[in-house]
Amino acid sequence: MTLRHMRIFVAVCECESVTAGAEKLFIAQPAASLAIAELEEYYGVKLFDRIARRLYITEAGKQFLQYAIHIVSLFDQLEQDVRNWDQIGVLRIGASITIGNYLLPEYAKAFQKLYPAIQMHVQIDNTEAVERAVLKNEIDVGLVEGEVASSYIEKICFMEDPLVLICSVDHPWAVREDIDINELRGVDFIMRERGSAGREIFDQALRVKKVEVVPSWQSVSTQAIIRAVAEGLGVSVLPNLFVKESLEKGEIASTRIRGLDLKRSFSVIRHRNKFLTEAAKSFIRLCTGEDSMI
């Protein structure tokens, strides 16, 4: 098998069409079809199911795609580095929203002192989006909250942060040390969007206790949630890093949910097949505390 076969396979998967994949690579459609057929014959597996004139990638195809993406990417990186050895490099970082707001700026500042000639390209999104970007090789290293689903992801936990139940200072819960979980029933909740790590941890804890909460508001903006809670429009469960300042200022109040220990872990993630430069490895060491913050 050649790099050309892998490049064609990746293009067909990205475009979900042999014709579109061929057009992307400026080759004829029969040539792309032949390359896919040769791959399937060589490995003795079906990479696509062909149903109603559409392609559906098989489980074997998904596994092959994870390797092919990184083999093609590694070759392209080799070409770029050898041809442009003296050019400034780029480190692509993805971070979940909490980490991007509260931790990444410090890590980035320390990294740039060590590697002033390397540019950092940063993508901030929820954990699911960062994981997808790692799998698609759109970023080199991800900093995320909570769990990751793919077996192709390697992760190193570097910090834990508790989740806090917050309410307005005028709310009856504001003067209570803790509440029973059943008191959450029927309460107006203002929550982060599905896919955010904190939301997933809270939802899972409620499922275990067989308590259902239906958010009246959902938002990707934590500041919007905090302001709505402060105005008495509902309660919320948010990361301590997000609400610490507002709690210290007395803008909102907090209490505990009896019997629930809500914490999420922060992790550095990378694709297990990803080749990491020394600069990328150094960035990971900064995040995990193996290198001191300079």
Coordinates of C-alpha atoms in Angstrom, one line a residue:
M1 CA 0.0 0.0 0.0
T2 CA 1.2 3.5 -0.8
L3 CA 0.7 6.9 0.8
R4 CA -1.5 7.7 -2.2
H5 CA -4.0 5.0 -1.3
M6 CA -4.2 6.4 2.2
R7 CA -4.6 10.0 1.0
I8 CA -7.4 9.0 -1.3
F9 CA -9.1 7.0 1.5
V10 CA -8.9 10.0 3.9
A11 CA -10.3 12.3 1.3
V12 CA -13.3 10.0 0.5
C13 CA -14.1 9.7 4.2
E14 CA -13.9 13.4 4.7
C15 CA -16.2 14.1 1.7
E16 CA -18.4 11.0 2.3
S17 CA -18.3 10.4 -1.4
V18 CA -15.8 8.9 -3.9
T19 CA -16.6 11.5 -6.5
A20 CA -16.2 14.4 -4.1
G21 CA -13.0 12.9 -2.7
A22 CA -11.6 12.5 -6.2
E23 CA -12.4 16.1 -7.0
K24 CA -10.7 17.3 -3.8
L25 CA -7.5 15.6 -4.9
F26 CA -7.9 16.5 -8.6
I27 CA -8.0 12.9 -9.8
A28 CA -10.5 11.0 -11.8
Q29 CA -13.4 9.2 -10.0
P30 CA -12.5 5.8 -11.4
A31 CA -8.9 6.2 -10.0
A32 CA -10.3 6.9 -6.6
S33 CA -12.7 3.9 -6.7
L34 CA -9.8 1.7 -7.8
A35 CA -7.7 2.8 -4.9
I36 CA -10.4 2.0 -2.4
A37 CA -11.0 -1.4 -4.0
E38 CA -7.2 -2.1 -3.8
L39 CA -7.1 -1.2 -0.2
E40 CA -10.0 -3.5 0.6
E41 CA -8.5 -6.4 -1.4
Y42 CA -5.0 -5.9 0.2
Y43 CA -6.3 -5.9 3.8
G44 CA -9.1 -8.4 3.2
V45 CA -11.7 -6.2 4.8
K46 CA -14.6 -4.0 3.8
L47 CA -13.9 -0.4 4.5
F48 CA -17.3 0.9 3.3
D49 CA -20.8 -0.5 3.0
R50 CA -22.4 0.6 -0.2
I51 CA -26.1 1.0 0.4
A52 CA -28.5 2.9 -1.9
R53 CA -25.6 4.4 -3.8
R54 CA -24.2 5.9 -0.6
L55 CA -21.0 5.0 1.3
Y56 CA -21.1 4.1 5.0
I57 CA -17.8 3.6 6.7
T58 CA -17.4 0.2 8.5
E59 CA -15.9 -0.4 11.9
A60 CA -12.7 -1.7 10.1
G61 CA -12.8 1.5 8.0
K62 CA -13.0 3.7 11.1
Q63 CA -10.0 2.0 12.6
F64 CA -8.0 2.3 9.4
L65 CA -9.0 6.0 9.1
Q66 CA -7.4 6.8 12.5
Y67 CA -4.1 5.4 11.4
A68 CA -4.3 6.9 7.9
I69 CA -5.1 10.4 9.1
H70 CA -1.9 10.5 11.2
I71 CA 0.3 8.7 8.6
V72 CA -0.7 11.2 6.0
S73 CA -0.3 14.1 8.5
L74 CA 3.1 12.9 9.6
F75 CA 4.3 12.8 6.0
D76 CA 2.9 16.2 5.3
Q77 CA 4.7 17.5 8.4
L78 CA 7.9 15.9 7.3
E79 CA 7.6 17.6 3.9
Q80 CA 6.9 21.0 5.5
D81 CA 9.7 20.7 8.1
V82 CA 12.4 19.6 5.7
R83 CA 11.5 22.1 3.1
N84 CA 11.0 25.0 5.5
W85 CA 13.4 24.0 8.3
D86 CA 14.1 27.6 9.3
Q87 CA 10.4 28.8 9.4
I88 CA 8.5 29.4 12.6
G89 CA 6.6 26.4 13.9
V90 CA 3.0 26.2 15.2
L91 CA 1.6 24.4 18.2
R92 CA -2.1 23.8 17.9
I93 CA -3.9 23.7 21.3
G94 CA -7.5 22.9 22.0
A95 CA -9.1 23.7 25.4
S96 CA -12.4 23.3 27.0
I97 CA -14.1 26.5 28.1
T98 CA -13.2 26.5 31.8
I99 CA -9.6 25.6 31.1
G100 CA -9.4 28.1 28.2
N101 CA -10.6 30.9 30.5
Y102 CA -8.8 30.2 33.7
L103 CA -5.7 28.0 33.2
L104 CA -4.6 28.2 29.5
P105 CA -3.4 31.8 29.6
E106 CA -0.8 31.0 32.3
Y107 CA 0.3 27.9 30.5
A108 CA 0.6 29.8 27.2
K109 CA 2.7 32.6 28.8
A110 CA 5.1 30.1 30.3
F111 CA 5.4 28.2 27.0
Q112 CA 6.1 31.3 25.0
K113 CA 9.0 32.1 27.4
L114 CA 10.5 28.8 26.6
Y115 CA 9.7 28.8 22.8
P116 CA 9.3 32.4 21.7
A117 CA 9.6 31.5 18.0
I118 CA 6.7 29.1 18.0
Q119 CA 3.2 30.4 17.4
M120 CA 0.3 29.0 19.4
H121 CA -3.0 28.5 17.6
V122 CA -5.8 28.0 20.2
Q123 CA -9.3 26.5 19.8
I124 CA -11.7 26.9 22.8
D125 CA -14.8 24.8 22.8
N126 CA -16.5 22.1 24.9
T127 CA -14.9 18.8 25.7
E128 CA -16.6 16.8 23.0
A129 CA -15.5 19.3 20.3
V130 CA -11.9 19.3 21.6
E131 CA -11.9 15.4 21.5
R132 CA -13.2 15.4 18.0
A133 CA -10.5 17.9 16.9
V134 CA -7.8 15.6 18.4
L135 CA -9.2 12.6 16.6
K136 CA -9.3 14.5 13.3
N137 CA -5.8 15.9 13.8
E138 CA -7.0 19.5 13.8
I139 CA -5.1 20.1 17.0
D140 CA -1.9 18.6 18.6
V141 CA -2.8 18.7 22.3
G142 CA -6.1 19.1 24.1
L143 CA -6.9 20.3 27.6
V144 CA -10.3 19.0 28.6
E145 CA -12.6 18.4 31.6
G146 CA -14.1 15.0 32.5
E147 CA -13.9 11.8 30.5
V148 CA -13.1 11.2 26.9
A149 CA -14.9 8.4 24.9
S150 CA -12.4 7.3 22.2
S151 CA -9.9 4.5 22.8
Y152 CA -7.6 6.3 20.5
I153 CA -7.1 9.1 23.0
E154 CA -4.4 9.1 25.7
K155 CA -4.9 11.3 28.7
I156 CA -3.0 12.5 31.7
C157 CA -5.0 14.0 34.6
F158 CA -3.4 17.1 36.1
M159 CA -6.1 18.8 38.3
E160 CA -9.5 18.3 39.9
D161 CA -12.1 21.0 40.4
P162 CA -15.4 20.7 42.4
L163 CA -18.8 21.6 41.0
V164 CA -20.8 24.1 43.1
L165 CA -24.5 24.5 43.4
I166 CA -25.2 28.2 43.3
C167 CA -28.3 30.4 43.9
S168 CA -29.1 34.0 44.5
V169 CA -28.3 35.6 47.8
D170 CA -32.0 35.9 48.5
H171 CA -32.8 32.3 47.8
P172 CA -33.9 30.1 50.8
W173 CA -30.9 27.8 50.1
A174 CA -28.4 30.7 50.5
V175 CA -28.4 30.3 54.3
R176 CA -28.4 26.5 54.4
E177 CA -25.2 24.4 54.7
D178 CA -26.6 21.7 52.5
I179 CA -29.9 20.4 50.9
D180 CA -31.3 17.0 50.1
I181 CA -31.1 15.9 46.5
N182 CA -34.8 15.5 46.3
E183 CA -35.2 19.2 46.8
L184 CA -33.9 19.7 43.3
R185 CA -37.1 18.4 41.8
G186 CA -39.2 21.1 40.2
V187 CA -36.6 23.8 40.7
D188 CA -35.8 26.1 37.8
F189 CA -32.3 25.2 36.7
I190 CA -30.1 27.3 34.4
M191 CA -27.5 25.0 32.9
R192 CA -24.6 24.8 30.5
E193 CA -25.2 23.1 27.2
R194 CA -25.1 19.3 26.7
G195 CA -21.6 18.2 25.9
S196 CA -19.9 20.4 28.5
A197 CA -18.1 18.2 31.1
G198 CA -19.7 19.8 34.2
R199 CA -23.2 19.3 32.7
E200 CA -22.4 15.6 31.9
I201 CA -21.1 14.9 35.4
F202 CA -24.1 16.5 37.1
D203 CA -26.6 14.7 34.8
Q204 CA -24.9 11.4 35.4
A205 CA -25.1 11.9 39.2
L206 CA -28.8 12.7 39.0
R207 CA -29.4 9.6 36.9
V208 CA -27.7 7.4 39.5
K209 CA -30.0 8.9 42.2
K210 CA -33.0 8.7 39.9
V211 CA -33.7 12.4 40.1
E212 CA -34.8 14.3 37.0
V213 CA -34.0 18.0 36.4
V214 CA -35.3 19.8 33.3
P215 CA -33.3 23.1 32.7
S216 CA -35.5 26.1 32.1
W217 CA -32.4 27.8 30.5
Q218 CA -29.4 26.4 28.7
S219 CA -26.4 28.5 27.7
V220 CA -22.8 28.2 26.5
S221 CA -22.0 31.4 28.4
T222 CA -21.1 30.8 32.0
Q223 CA -21.2 34.5 32.8
A224 CA -24.8 34.7 31.4
I225 CA -25.8 31.8 33.8
I226 CA -24.1 33.5 36.8
R227 CA -25.9 36.7 36.1
A228 CA -29.3 35.0 35.7
V229 CA -28.8 33.1 39.0
A230 CA -27.8 36.4 40.7
E231 CA -31.1 37.9 39.5
G232 CA -33.0 35.0 41.1
L233 CA -34.1 33.4 37.8
G234 CA -33.0 29.9 38.9
V235 CA -30.2 27.9 40.4
S236 CA -27.2 26.2 38.7
V237 CA -24.3 23.8 39.1
L238 CA -21.0 25.2 37.8
P239 CA -17.3 24.7 38.2
N240 CA -15.7 26.3 41.2
L241 CA -13.2 28.1 39.0
F242 CA -16.1 29.9 37.2
V243 CA -18.0 31.0 40.3
K244 CA -15.2 31.6 42.9
E245 CA -14.9 35.3 42.1
S246 CA -18.7 35.9 42.2
L247 CA -19.0 34.0 45.5
E248 CA -16.2 36.1 47.1
K249 CA -17.9 39.3 46.0
G250 CA -21.2 38.2 47.5
E251 CA -23.0 38.4 44.2
I252 CA -24.3 34.8 44.5
A253 CA -24.5 32.2 47.3
S254 CA -23.7 28.4 47.3
T255 CA -24.7 25.3 49.2
R256 CA -23.9 21.6 49.0
I257 CA -26.1 18.7 47.8
R258 CA -26.1 16.2 50.6
G259 CA -24.4 12.9 49.6
L260 CA -23.1 14.2 46.3
D261 CA -19.4 14.8 45.8
L262 CA -19.3 16.4 42.4
K263 CA -15.8 16.8 40.9
R264 CA -14.4 16.9 37.4
S265 CA -10.9 16.2 36.4
F266 CA -8.8 18.2 34.0
S267 CA -6.7 16.2 31.6
V268 CA -4.2 16.7 28.8
I269 CA -5.2 14.6 25.8
R270 CA -3.5 13.5 22.6
H271 CA -4.1 11.0 19.9
R272 CA -2.1 7.8 20.7
N273 CA -0.8 7.8 17.1
K274 CA 0.2 11.4 17.1
F275 CA 3.9 12.3 16.7
L276 CA 4.7 15.1 19.2
T277 CA 7.5 17.6 18.8
E278 CA 9.8 18.4 21.7
A279 CA 7.9 21.7 22.0
A280 CA 4.6 19.9 22.3
K281 CA 6.0 17.5 24.9
S282 CA 7.3 20.5 26.8
F283 CA 3.8 22.1 26.8
I284 CA 2.3 18.9 28.2
R285 CA 5.0 18.9 31.0
L286 CA 4.1 22.5 31.8
C287 CA 0.4 21.6 32.2
T288 CA 1.1 18.6 34.3
G289 CA 3.6 20.3 36.5
E290 CA 6.6 18.4 35.5
D291 CA 8.2 21.7 34.3
S292 CA 8.0 24.7 36.6
M293 CA 6.1 27.8 35.4
I294 CA 8.9 30.2 34.5

